[in-house]
Every structure is written in structure tokens, then in C-alpha cells.
Amino acid sequence: MSAPSTRSVVDARGIGRSFGEVEVLHGIDLRLEAGEIVALVGRSGSGKSTLLRVIAGLDDGFTGDLDVHGSRAVSFQEPRLLPWRSVRKNVTLNLKRPDADGLGVRALAEVGLGHRLDAWPLTLSGGEAQRASLARALVREPDLLLLDEPFGALDALTRLEAHALLTSLWREHGFAALLVTHDVEEAVLLADRILVLEDGRIAQDIAVPVARPRERGDARIVELRERILGHLGVGADVPEKETAR
Ligand code: ADP
Ligand code: MG
């Protein structure tokens, strides 16, 4: 169940970002509709995290026009949990609402961590920590979820579980999501649309015309994956270290 598709959550026009002499993003136009999952792929260093941080409101050094309609929440590759706070306290950190704790408990239950509410972050597995990070984003009831390589550090099986979880959370909540990933298969399985970032520009904007749930062996999925890998060049991206700061 996705939200109505005529309302935009992100309207970005002519976004540019330079660091010193280096122009990382040039003239990016990007529109995200409510409830839409858009994957952003590109080689390491192509500017994916830079664009995500601009849209997340974490970087105001950009040029161009950015309109975001609604609330945003971000989750990164490393879960960024504070080790001296319990999982439930991490999830509701800075959430100034009287019902914050109840919302946190509910979000943790939704991501399958209802039994780890009072656990310390360092006792969680990688997959659990990532789910706690998703719960922390979810508890803010975002219209737009910004995910920077959220599953990049997980082992293959845990990553598949995380994909299923993201899909079910999206069905339940109907947020729009911008998913930065170097994993083209992940992009093709999860997204409605895939953007290929190249030389600081959106070089391709490809709709995924396959209904969910999608099978990785589906011929259309395989074909699309090959096509996008072709756009990225041989070997595509290599797994990268998290560079967001
Ligand atoms: P990606 O996420 O696609 O791997 P990034 O957006 O992290 O790429 O980085 C794109 C380019 O911008 C890289 O060359 C990176 O070194 C540079 N860059 C990113 N953030 C900064 C920064 N704060 N200061 C200087 N250079 C940066
Ligand atoms: Mg990055």
C-alpha cells in the first residue's frame, strides 16, 4: 500500500555542492513522490552520500533549490547508537513528545526488537543494531526516510531479512525513501525507481516495472540489474567504507 503518488516529498532543482575546488554535484534535479522508494546508485566517490546529506538537511553548503515537504529521518550504514544508553533510550533520543517511550517501544517491536528494549547497544548483533537504527528513524514517523548504505555492513542472510523488514515497514507506514546503495541487486529488488549518479549528475533514471514481491531470479530483475551494472561500468562500485560525517 503506497501513499497517493501525486504529492512530492522532495523537489530539488539545480543542486550543486563543491568542496573547495572540487565540484561533487552539479545541477541535480530530483523529485520524490510521497510513498516512493528511490534507490541512488553510483561508483564510490560519485557523490551519493553528499546528495543524501543535502536532502537530509545535514549539509547546507549546497547551491540550488531544495524543497522538502514533511518530516525526514536518516539511518546510516553504521547504526550510530550511543553505547551508554539502552536501546529504547537510543530510539527516542531527542524525541520531545510525552508519548515518546510508548512510540519507541512500538517501533522496536515492529523491527523485531521488542525483547531487547533495555539491552545495551554493544550487546546487539549487527543486524539487531541496524534494526534499532531503523526503529529510531521510524519513531519520528517520517514522510521521507533517508538511508545511506543501511545494509552494507550486514552479512548476506541478515541483509535479506533487512530487505524484507524494510518492505514490510514501508507497506505499513507508506513513507517515501531515498536508499543509497552500492548493491545494484538491492536497488532492483527494493526500489520503484533507480537513479544512477555519475560525475555529479543523474545519468539515468530507471523505473522498475516489476510488481512486489520481487524474486531475484526473475528474468526482468536480472536484465535490469545487468543494464544498471552496464551503466556503472565493469565491476560497478566496490563496497566502500562509510564516508558520511
Ligand atoms: P559516495 O557516497 O558516492 O561514495 P561521497 O558523496 O561520500 O561519495 O563523496 C563524493 C566526493 O566528495 C568524494 O570525492 C569525497 O572525497 C568528497 N567529499 C565528501 N564529503 C566531503 C567533505 N566534507 N569535505 C571534502 N570532500 C568531501
Ligand atoms: Mg557514501
PDB file of C-alpha atoms and ligand atoms in Angstrom:
ATOM      1  CA  MET A   1       0.000   0.000   0.000  1.00  0.00           C
ATOM      2  CA  SER A   2       1.706   3.181  -1.096  1.00  0.00           C
ATOM      3  CA  ALA A   3       0.561   6.711  -0.448  1.00  0.00           C
ATOM      4  CA  PRO A   4      -1.029   8.777  -3.235  1.00  0.00           C
ATOM      5  CA  SER A   5       1.597   9.400  -5.894  1.00  0.00           C
ATOM      6  CA  THR A   6       0.750  12.947  -6.916  1.00  0.00           C
ATOM      7  CA  ARG A   7       2.284  14.694  -3.900  1.00  0.00           C
ATOM      8  CA  SER A   8       6.010  15.300  -3.838  1.00  0.00           C
ATOM      9  CA  VAL A   9       8.111  14.992  -0.708  1.00  0.00           C
ATOM     10  CA  VAL A  10      11.302  16.239  -2.329  1.00  0.00           C
ATOM     11  CA  ASP A  11      11.640  18.837  -5.038  1.00  0.00           C
ATOM     12  CA  ALA A  12      15.267  19.597  -5.716  1.00  0.00           C
ATOM     13  CA  ARG A  13      16.323  21.788  -8.596  1.00  0.00           C
ATOM     14  CA  GLY A  14      19.810  22.506  -9.763  1.00  0.00           C
ATOM     15  CA  ILE A  15      21.532  21.198  -6.649  1.00  0.00           C
ATOM     16  CA  GLY A  16      25.270  21.744  -6.653  1.00  0.00           C
ATOM     17  CA  ARG A  17      27.868  21.034  -3.983  1.00  0.00           C
ATOM     18  CA  SER A  18      31.574  21.740  -4.039  1.00  0.00           C
ATOM     19  CA  PHE A  19      34.283  21.054  -1.503  1.00  0.00           C
ATOM     20  CA  GLY A  20      36.980  23.635  -2.144  1.00  0.00           C
ATOM     21  CA  GLU A  21      37.817  23.428  -5.828  1.00  0.00           C
ATOM     22  CA  VAL A  22      36.141  20.074  -6.264  1.00  0.00           C
ATOM     23  CA  GLU A  23      32.610  20.173  -7.630  1.00  0.00           C
ATOM     24  CA  VAL A  24      30.969  16.963  -6.443  1.00  0.00           C
ATOM     25  CA  LEU A  25      27.359  17.614  -7.500  1.00  0.00           C
ATOM     26  CA  HIS A  26      26.282  19.662 -10.500  1.00  0.00           C
ATOM     27  CA  GLY A  27      22.768  20.729 -11.338  1.00  0.00           C
ATOM     28  CA  ILE A  28      20.903  17.810  -9.808  1.00  0.00           C
ATOM     29  CA  ASP A  29      17.153  17.825 -10.359  1.00  0.00           C
ATOM     30  CA  LEU A  30      15.314  15.333  -8.231  1.00  0.00           C
ATOM     31  CA  ARG A  31      11.692  14.814  -7.359  1.00  0.00           C
ATOM     32  CA  LEU A  32      10.475  12.148  -4.977  1.00  0.00           C
ATOM     33  CA  GLU A  33       6.804  11.376  -4.721  1.00  0.00           C
ATOM     34  CA  ALA A  34       5.110  10.513  -1.468  1.00  0.00           C
ATOM     35  CA  GLY A  35       5.442   6.816  -0.747  1.00  0.00           C
ATOM     36  CA  GLU A  36       8.014   6.198  -3.445  1.00  0.00           C
ATOM     37  CA  ILE A  37      11.209   4.221  -2.879  1.00  0.00           C
ATOM     38  CA  VAL A  38      14.047   5.584  -4.962  1.00  0.00           C
ATOM     39  CA  ALA A  39      17.479   3.976  -4.988  1.00  0.00           C
ATOM     40  CA  LEU A  40      20.575   6.006  -5.692  1.00  0.00           C
ATOM     41  CA  VAL A  41      23.478   4.022  -7.085  1.00  0.00           C
ATOM     42  CA  GLY A  42      26.853   5.096  -8.374  1.00  0.00           C
ATOM     43  CA  ARG A  43      30.516   4.359  -8.058  1.00  0.00           C
ATOM     44  CA  SER A  44      32.325   5.014  -4.850  1.00  0.00           C
ATOM     45  CA  GLY A  45      33.000   8.738  -4.584  1.00  0.00           C
ATOM     46  CA  SER A  46      30.300   9.689  -7.099  1.00  0.00           C
ATOM     47  CA  GLY A  47      28.547  11.899  -4.550  1.00  0.00           C
ATOM     48  CA  LYS A  48      25.757   9.643  -3.269  1.00  0.00           C
ATOM     49  CA  SER A  49      26.296  10.428   0.402  1.00  0.00           C
ATOM     50  CA  THR A  50      26.809  14.093  -0.387  1.00  0.00           C
ATOM     51  CA  LEU A  51      23.425  14.256  -2.115  1.00  0.00           C
ATOM     52  CA  LEU A  52      21.735  12.295   0.656  1.00  0.00           C
ATOM     53  CA  ARG A  53      23.151  14.612   3.308  1.00  0.00           C
ATOM     54  CA  VAL A  54      21.904  17.672   1.412  1.00  0.00           C
ATOM     55  CA  ILE A  55      18.406  16.212   1.133  1.00  0.00           C
ATOM     56  CA  ALA A  56      18.531  15.117   4.777  1.00  0.00           C
ATOM     57  CA  GLY A  57      19.185  18.703   5.826  1.00  0.00           C
ATOM     58  CA  LEU A  58      22.577  17.762   7.279  1.00  0.00           C
ATOM     59  CA  ASP A  59      24.553  19.949   4.890  1.00  0.00           C
ATOM     60  CA  ASP A  60      23.567  23.479   3.978  1.00  0.00           C
ATOM     61  CA  GLY A  61      26.633  24.260   1.868  1.00  0.00           C
ATOM     62  CA  PHE A  62      24.847  23.459  -1.381  1.00  0.00           C
ATOM     63  CA  THR A  63      23.580  25.682  -4.181  1.00  0.00           C
ATOM     64  CA  GLY A  64      20.213  25.361  -5.897  1.00  0.00           C
ATOM     65  CA  ASP A  65      16.699  24.980  -4.554  1.00  0.00           C
ATOM     66  CA  LEU A  66      15.575  22.263  -2.201  1.00  0.00           C
ATOM     67  CA  ASP A  67      12.011  21.861  -1.010  1.00  0.00           C
ATOM     68  CA  VAL A  68      11.184  19.036   1.348  1.00  0.00           C
ATOM     69  CA  HIS A  69       7.537  18.599   2.264  1.00  0.00           C
ATOM     70  CA  GLY A  70       7.115  16.718   5.504  1.00  0.00           C
ATOM     71  CA  SER A  71       9.434  15.213   8.062  1.00  0.00           C
ATOM     72  CA  ARG A  72      12.732  13.443   7.457  1.00  0.00           C
ATOM     73  CA  ALA A  73      14.664  10.764   9.285  1.00  0.00           C
ATOM     74  CA  VAL A  74      18.056   9.292   8.458  1.00  0.00           C
ATOM     75  CA  SER A  75      19.740   5.947   9.014  1.00  0.00           C
ATOM     76  CA  PHE A  76      23.376   5.273   8.135  1.00  0.00           C
ATOM     77  CA  GLN A  77      25.453   2.199   7.462  1.00  0.00           C
ATOM     78  CA  GLU A  78      26.823   2.176  10.981  1.00  0.00           C
ATOM     79  CA  PRO A  79      23.902   2.313  13.403  1.00  0.00           C
ATOM     80  CA  ARG A  80      25.371   5.174  15.486  1.00  0.00           C
ATOM     81  CA  LEU A  81      23.808   4.083  18.765  1.00  0.00           C
ATOM     82  CA  LEU A  82      25.068   5.661  21.976  1.00  0.00           C
ATOM     83  CA  PRO A  83      26.657   2.804  23.945  1.00  0.00           C
ATOM     84  CA  TRP A  84      25.809   4.290  27.332  1.00  0.00           C
ATOM     85  CA  ARG A  85      22.082   4.381  26.696  1.00  0.00           C
ATOM     86  CA  SER A  86      19.673   1.478  26.487  1.00  0.00           C
ATOM     87  CA  VAL A  87      18.208   0.563  23.142  1.00  0.00           C
ATOM     88  CA  ARG A  88      14.855   2.135  24.000  1.00  0.00           C
ATOM     89  CA  LYS A  89      16.529   5.365  25.157  1.00  0.00           C
ATOM     90  CA  ASN A  90      18.578   5.481  21.961  1.00  0.00           C
ATOM     91  CA  VAL A  91      15.489   5.131  19.842  1.00  0.00           C
ATOM     92  CA  THR A  92      13.672   8.018  21.499  1.00  0.00           C
ATOM     93  CA  LEU A  93      16.691  10.291  21.967  1.00  0.00           C
ATOM     94  CA  ASN A  94      15.685  13.923  21.366  1.00  0.00           C
ATOM     95  CA  LEU A  95      12.112  12.908  20.672  1.00  0.00           C
ATOM     96  CA  LYS A  96      10.250  15.547  22.628  1.00  0.00           C
ATOM     97  CA  ARG A  97       6.799  14.039  22.998  1.00  0.00           C
ATOM     98  CA  PRO A  98       5.023  12.868  26.104  1.00  0.00           C
ATOM     99  CA  ASP A  99       4.309   9.511  24.480  1.00  0.00           C
ATOM    100  CA  ALA A 100       7.907   9.070  23.266  1.00  0.00           C
ATOM    101  CA  ASP A 101       8.632   5.952  25.291  1.00  0.00           C
ATOM    102  CA  GLY A 102       5.473   4.203  24.098  1.00  0.00           C
ATOM    103  CA  LEU A 103       6.272   5.085  20.495  1.00  0.00           C
ATOM    104  CA  GLY A 104       9.808   3.787  20.958  1.00  0.00           C
ATOM    105  CA  VAL A 105       8.582   0.508  22.377  1.00  0.00           C
ATOM    106  CA  ARG A 106       6.164   0.131  19.484  1.00  0.00           C
ATOM    107  CA  ALA A 107       8.816   0.905  16.865  1.00  0.00           C
ATOM    108  CA  LEU A 108      11.210  -1.570  18.460  1.00  0.00           C
ATOM    109  CA  ALA A 109       8.511  -4.230  18.453  1.00  0.00           C
ATOM    110  CA  GLU A 110       7.882  -3.522  14.775  1.00  0.00           C
ATOM    111  CA  VAL A 111      11.508  -4.178  13.890  1.00  0.00           C
ATOM    112  CA  GLY A 112      11.532  -7.345  15.974  1.00  0.00           C
ATOM    113  CA  LEU A 113      13.413  -5.960  18.971  1.00  0.00           C
ATOM    114  CA  GLY A 114      10.594  -5.980  21.483  1.00  0.00           C
ATOM    115  CA  HIS A 115      12.650  -8.341  23.644  1.00  0.00           C
ATOM    116  CA  ARG A 116      15.760  -6.107  23.651  1.00  0.00           C
ATOM    117  CA  LEU A 117      14.231  -2.855  24.917  1.00  0.00           C
ATOM    118  CA  ASP A 118      16.589  -2.465  27.863  1.00  0.00           C
ATOM    119  CA  ALA A 119      19.627  -4.045  26.239  1.00  0.00           C
ATOM    120  CA  TRP A 120      22.878  -2.091  25.829  1.00  0.00           C
ATOM    121  CA  PRO A 121      23.753  -1.383  22.199  1.00  0.00           C
ATOM    122  CA  LEU A 122      27.076  -3.215  22.412  1.00  0.00           C
ATOM    123  CA  THR A 123      25.262  -6.458  23.181  1.00  0.00           C
ATOM    124  CA  LEU A 124      23.298  -6.332  19.913  1.00  0.00           C
ATOM    125  CA  SER A 125      24.282  -8.217  16.771  1.00  0.00           C
ATOM    126  CA  GLY A 126      24.987  -6.183  13.639  1.00  0.00           C
ATOM    127  CA  GLY A 127      21.546  -6.921  12.256  1.00  0.00           C
ATOM    128  CA  GLU A 128      19.862  -6.010  15.542  1.00  0.00           C
ATOM    129  CA  ALA A 129      21.772  -2.737  15.796  1.00  0.00           C
ATOM    130  CA  GLN A 130      20.722  -1.851  12.264  1.00  0.00           C
ATOM    131  CA  ARG A 131      17.112  -2.628  13.153  1.00  0.00           C
ATOM    132  CA  ALA A 132      17.401  -0.394  16.214  1.00  0.00           C
ATOM    133  CA  SER A 133      18.673   2.349  13.921  1.00  0.00           C
ATOM    134  CA  LEU A 134      15.634   1.831  11.673  1.00  0.00           C
ATOM    135  CA  ALA A 135      13.358   1.991  14.720  1.00  0.00           C
ATOM    136  CA  ARG A 136      14.986   5.278  15.729  1.00  0.00           C
ATOM    137  CA  ALA A 137      14.154   6.674  12.286  1.00  0.00           C
ATOM    138  CA  LEU A 138      10.659   5.183  12.280  1.00  0.00           C
ATOM    139  CA  VAL A 139       9.674   6.560  15.666  1.00  0.00           C
ATOM    140  CA  ARG A 140       9.827  10.025  14.122  1.00  0.00           C
ATOM    141  CA  GLU A 141       7.046   8.982  11.724  1.00  0.00           C
ATOM    142  CA  PRO A 142       8.930  10.349   8.734  1.00  0.00           C
ATOM    143  CA  ASP A 143       7.374  11.200   5.397  1.00  0.00           C
ATOM    144  CA  LEU A 144      10.834  10.655   3.984  1.00  0.00           C
ATOM    145  CA  LEU A 145      13.337   8.079   5.131  1.00  0.00           C
ATOM    146  CA  LEU A 146      16.918   8.670   4.035  1.00  0.00           C
ATOM    147  CA  LEU A 147      19.059   5.555   4.109  1.00  0.00           C
ATOM    148  CA  ASP A 148      22.783   5.645   3.368  1.00  0.00           C
ATOM    149  CA  GLU A 149      24.058   2.127   2.685  1.00  0.00           C
ATOM    150  CA  PRO A 150      21.941   0.902   5.595  1.00  0.00           C
ATOM    151  CA  PHE A 151      22.559  -2.780   4.946  1.00  0.00           C
ATOM    152  CA  GLY A 152      26.097  -2.548   3.600  1.00  0.00           C
ATOM    153  CA  ALA A 153      27.757  -3.986   6.698  1.00  0.00           C
ATOM    154  CA  LEU A 154      25.379  -6.923   7.149  1.00  0.00           C
ATOM    155  CA  ASP A 155      26.090 -10.484   6.109  1.00  0.00           C
ATOM    156  CA  ALA A 156      24.107 -11.794   3.150  1.00  0.00           C
ATOM    157  CA  LEU A 157      21.380 -13.593   5.087  1.00  0.00           C
ATOM    158  CA  THR A 158      20.841 -10.744   7.544  1.00  0.00           C
ATOM    159  CA  ARG A 159      20.704  -8.359   4.606  1.00  0.00           C
ATOM    160  CA  LEU A 160      17.870 -10.372   3.033  1.00  0.00           C
ATOM    161  CA  GLU A 161      15.966 -10.190   6.324  1.00  0.00           C
ATOM    162  CA  ALA A 162      16.585  -6.462   6.451  1.00  0.00           C
ATOM    163  CA  HIS A 163      15.186  -6.080   2.918  1.00  0.00           C
ATOM    164  CA  ALA A 164      12.029  -7.921   3.915  1.00  0.00           C
ATOM    165  CA  LEU A 165      11.741  -5.760   7.026  1.00  0.00           C
ATOM    166  CA  LEU A 166      12.148  -2.518   5.097  1.00  0.00           C
ATOM    167  CA  THR A 167       9.489  -3.627   2.610  1.00  0.00           C
ATOM    168  CA  SER A 168       7.026  -4.503   5.361  1.00  0.00           C
ATOM    169  CA  LEU A 169       7.671  -1.249   7.242  1.00  0.00           C
ATOM    170  CA  TRP A 170       7.151   0.664   4.012  1.00  0.00           C
ATOM    171  CA  ARG A 171       3.847  -1.155   3.392  1.00  0.00           C
ATOM    172  CA  GLU A 172       2.725  -0.316   6.909  1.00  0.00           C
ATOM    173  CA  HIS A 173       3.859   3.315   7.040  1.00  0.00           C
ATOM    174  CA  GLY A 174       3.928   4.421   3.407  1.00  0.00           C
ATOM    175  CA  PHE A 175       6.974   6.693   3.781  1.00  0.00           C
ATOM    176  CA  ALA A 176       8.999   7.752   0.785  1.00  0.00           C
ATOM    177  CA  ALA A 177      12.586   6.544   0.896  1.00  0.00           C
ATOM    178  CA  LEU A 178      15.837   7.509  -0.723  1.00  0.00           C
ATOM    179  CA  LEU A 179      18.076   4.478  -0.499  1.00  0.00           C
ATOM    180  CA  VAL A 180      21.754   4.967  -1.239  1.00  0.00           C
ATOM    181  CA  THR A 181      23.359   1.658  -2.048  1.00  0.00           C
ATOM    182  CA  HIS A 182      26.271   0.227  -3.960  1.00  0.00           C
ATOM    183  CA  ASP A 183      24.366  -3.066  -4.231  1.00  0.00           C
ATOM    184  CA  VAL A 184      22.559  -2.965  -7.562  1.00  0.00           C
ATOM    185  CA  GLU A 185      20.553  -6.072  -6.777  1.00  0.00           C
ATOM    186  CA  GLU A 186      19.296  -4.471  -3.578  1.00  0.00           C
ATOM    187  CA  ALA A 187      18.267  -1.429  -5.621  1.00  0.00           C
ATOM    188  CA  VAL A 188      16.396  -3.509  -8.188  1.00  0.00           C
ATOM    189  CA  LEU A 189      14.619  -5.596  -5.543  1.00  0.00           C
ATOM    190  CA  LEU A 190      13.534  -2.699  -3.327  1.00  0.00           C
ATOM    191  CA  ALA A 191      13.095   0.448  -5.382  1.00  0.00           C
ATOM    192  CA  ASP A 192      10.357   1.816  -7.590  1.00  0.00           C
ATOM    193  CA  ARG A 193      12.948   3.844  -9.422  1.00  0.00           C
ATOM    194  CA  ILE A 194      16.725   3.760  -9.681  1.00  0.00           C
ATOM    195  CA  LEU A 195      18.907   6.803 -10.205  1.00  0.00           C
ATOM    196  CA  VAL A 196      22.452   6.362 -11.435  1.00  0.00           C
ATOM    197  CA  LEU A 197      24.744   9.116 -10.245  1.00  0.00           C
ATOM    198  CA  GLU A 198      27.724   9.746 -12.481  1.00  0.00           C
ATOM    199  CA  ASP A 199      30.129  12.664 -12.495  1.00  0.00           C
ATOM    200  CA  GLY A 200      27.878  14.539 -10.107  1.00  0.00           C
ATOM    201  CA  ARG A 201      24.836  14.247 -12.343  1.00  0.00           C
ATOM    202  CA  ILE A 202      21.885  11.910 -12.523  1.00  0.00           C
ATOM    203  CA  ALA A 203      22.864   9.989 -15.619  1.00  0.00           C
ATOM    204  CA  GLN A 204      19.958   7.520 -15.573  1.00  0.00           C
ATOM    205  CA  ASP A 205      16.502   7.478 -14.060  1.00  0.00           C
ATOM    206  CA  ILE A 206      15.091   3.992 -14.485  1.00  0.00           C
ATOM    207  CA  ALA A 207      11.678   2.778 -13.344  1.00  0.00           C
ATOM    208  CA  VAL A 208      11.450  -0.793 -12.069  1.00  0.00           C
ATOM    209  CA  PRO A 209       8.367  -2.188 -13.815  1.00  0.00           C
ATOM    210  CA  VAL A 210       8.074  -5.310 -11.663  1.00  0.00           C
ATOM    211  CA  ALA A 211       5.383  -5.716  -9.003  1.00  0.00           C
ATOM    212  CA  ARG A 212       6.342  -6.670  -5.445  1.00  0.00           C
ATOM    213  CA  PRO A 213       7.241  -9.072  -4.031  1.00  0.00           C
ATOM    214  CA  ARG A 214      10.145  -9.472  -6.435  1.00  0.00           C
ATOM    215  CA  GLU A 215      12.247 -12.540  -6.970  1.00  0.00           C
ATOM    216  CA  ARG A 216      15.942 -12.109  -7.541  1.00  0.00           C
ATOM    217  CA  GLY A 217      15.800 -14.817 -10.218  1.00  0.00           C
ATOM    218  CA  ASP A 218      13.014 -13.049 -12.163  1.00  0.00           C
ATOM    219  CA  ALA A 219      14.272 -12.509 -15.732  1.00  0.00           C
ATOM    220  CA  ARG A 220      13.202  -8.845 -15.686  1.00  0.00           C
ATOM    221  CA  ILE A 221      15.088  -8.248 -12.433  1.00  0.00           C
ATOM    222  CA  VAL A 222      18.189  -9.951 -13.783  1.00  0.00           C
ATOM    223  CA  GLU A 223      18.020  -7.968 -17.016  1.00  0.00           C
ATOM    224  CA  LEU A 224      17.575  -4.666 -15.217  1.00  0.00           C
ATOM    225  CA  ARG A 225      20.429  -5.443 -12.860  1.00  0.00           C
ATOM    226  CA  GLU A 226      22.728  -6.176 -15.814  1.00  0.00           C
ATOM    227  CA  ARG A 227      21.626  -2.992 -17.515  1.00  0.00           C
ATOM    228  CA  ILE A 228      22.411  -0.868 -14.480  1.00  0.00           C
ATOM    229  CA  LEU A 229      25.731  -2.606 -13.914  1.00  0.00           C
ATOM    230  CA  GLY A 230      26.465  -1.737 -17.544  1.00  0.00           C
ATOM    231  CA  HIS A 231      25.765   1.942 -16.835  1.00  0.00           C
ATOM    232  CA  LEU A 232      28.099   1.793 -13.862  1.00  0.00           C
ATOM    233  CA  GLY A 233      30.888   0.240 -15.891  1.00  0.00           C
ATOM    234  CA  VAL A 234      32.636  -3.064 -15.406  1.00  0.00           C
ATOM    235  CA  GLY A 235      32.612  -4.256 -11.834  1.00  0.00           C
ATOM    236  CA  ALA A 236      30.480  -1.304 -10.778  1.00  0.00           C
ATOM    237  CA  ASP A 237      31.042   0.025  -7.313  1.00  0.00           C
ATOM    238  CA  VAL A 238      33.160  -1.718  -4.754  1.00  0.00           C
ATOM    239  CA  PRO A 239      31.942  -1.938  -1.192  1.00  0.00           C
ATOM    240  CA  GLU A 240      33.042   1.248   0.418  1.00  0.00           C
ATOM    241  CA  LYS A 241      33.780   2.459   3.870  1.00  0.00           C
ATOM    242  CA  GLU A 242      31.148   4.775   5.256  1.00  0.00           C
ATOM    243  CA  THR A 243      32.282   8.272   4.408  1.00  0.00           C
ATOM    244  CA  ALA A 244      29.406  10.315   5.737  1.00  0.00           C
ATOM    245  CA  ARG A 245      30.343  12.552   8.580  1.00  0.00           C
TER     246      ARG A 245
HETATM  247  P1  ADP B   1      29.828   8.324  -2.320  1.00  0.00           P
HETATM  248  O1  ADP B   1      28.885   8.329  -1.160  1.00  0.00           O
HETATM  249  O2  ADP B   1      29.151   8.226  -3.652  1.00  0.00           O
HETATM  250  O3  ADP B   1      30.886   7.286  -2.201  1.00  0.00           O
HETATM  251  P2  ADP B   1      30.580  10.922  -1.303  1.00  0.00           P
HETATM  252  O4  ADP B   1      29.369  11.727  -1.511  1.00  0.00           O
HETATM  253  O5  ADP B   1      30.880  10.460   0.071  1.00  0.00           O
HETATM  254  O6  ADP B   1      30.593   9.718  -2.352  1.00  0.00           O
HETATM  255  O7  ADP B   1      31.839  11.765  -1.777  1.00  0.00           O
HETATM  256  C1  ADP B   1      31.903  12.347  -3.062  1.00  0.00           C
HETATM  257  C2  ADP B   1      33.188  13.137  -3.169  1.00  0.00           C
HETATM  258  O8  ADP B   1      33.115  14.270  -2.315  1.00  0.00           O
HETATM  259  C3  ADP B   1      34.413  12.363  -2.748  1.00  0.00           C
HETATM  260  O9  ADP B   1      35.461  12.715  -3.603  1.00  0.00           O
HETATM  261  C4  ADP B   1      34.663  12.837  -1.342  1.00  0.00           C
HETATM  262  O10 ADP B   1      36.025  12.765  -1.040  1.00  0.00           O
HETATM  263  C5  ADP B   1      34.209  14.278  -1.419  1.00  0.00           C
HETATM  264  N1  ADP B   1      33.706  14.758  -0.117  1.00  0.00           N
HETATM  265  C6  ADP B   1      32.595  14.332   0.525  1.00  0.00           C
HETATM  266  N2  ADP B   1      32.417  15.000   1.679  1.00  0.00           N
HETATM  267  C7  ADP B   1      33.456  15.863   1.780  1.00  0.00           C
HETATM  268  C8  ADP B   1      33.850  16.842   2.740  1.00  0.00           C
HETATM  269  N3  ADP B   1      33.124  17.076   3.840  1.00  0.00           N
HETATM  270  N4  ADP B   1      34.972  17.547   2.507  1.00  0.00           N
HETATM  271  C9  ADP B   1      35.710  17.333   1.384  1.00  0.00           C
HETATM  272  N5  ADP B   1      35.399  16.447   0.445  1.00  0.00           N
HETATM  273  C10 ADP B   1      34.279  15.708   0.624  1.00  0.00           C
HETATM  274 MG    MG B   2      28.728   7.150   0.549  1.00  0.00          MG
END
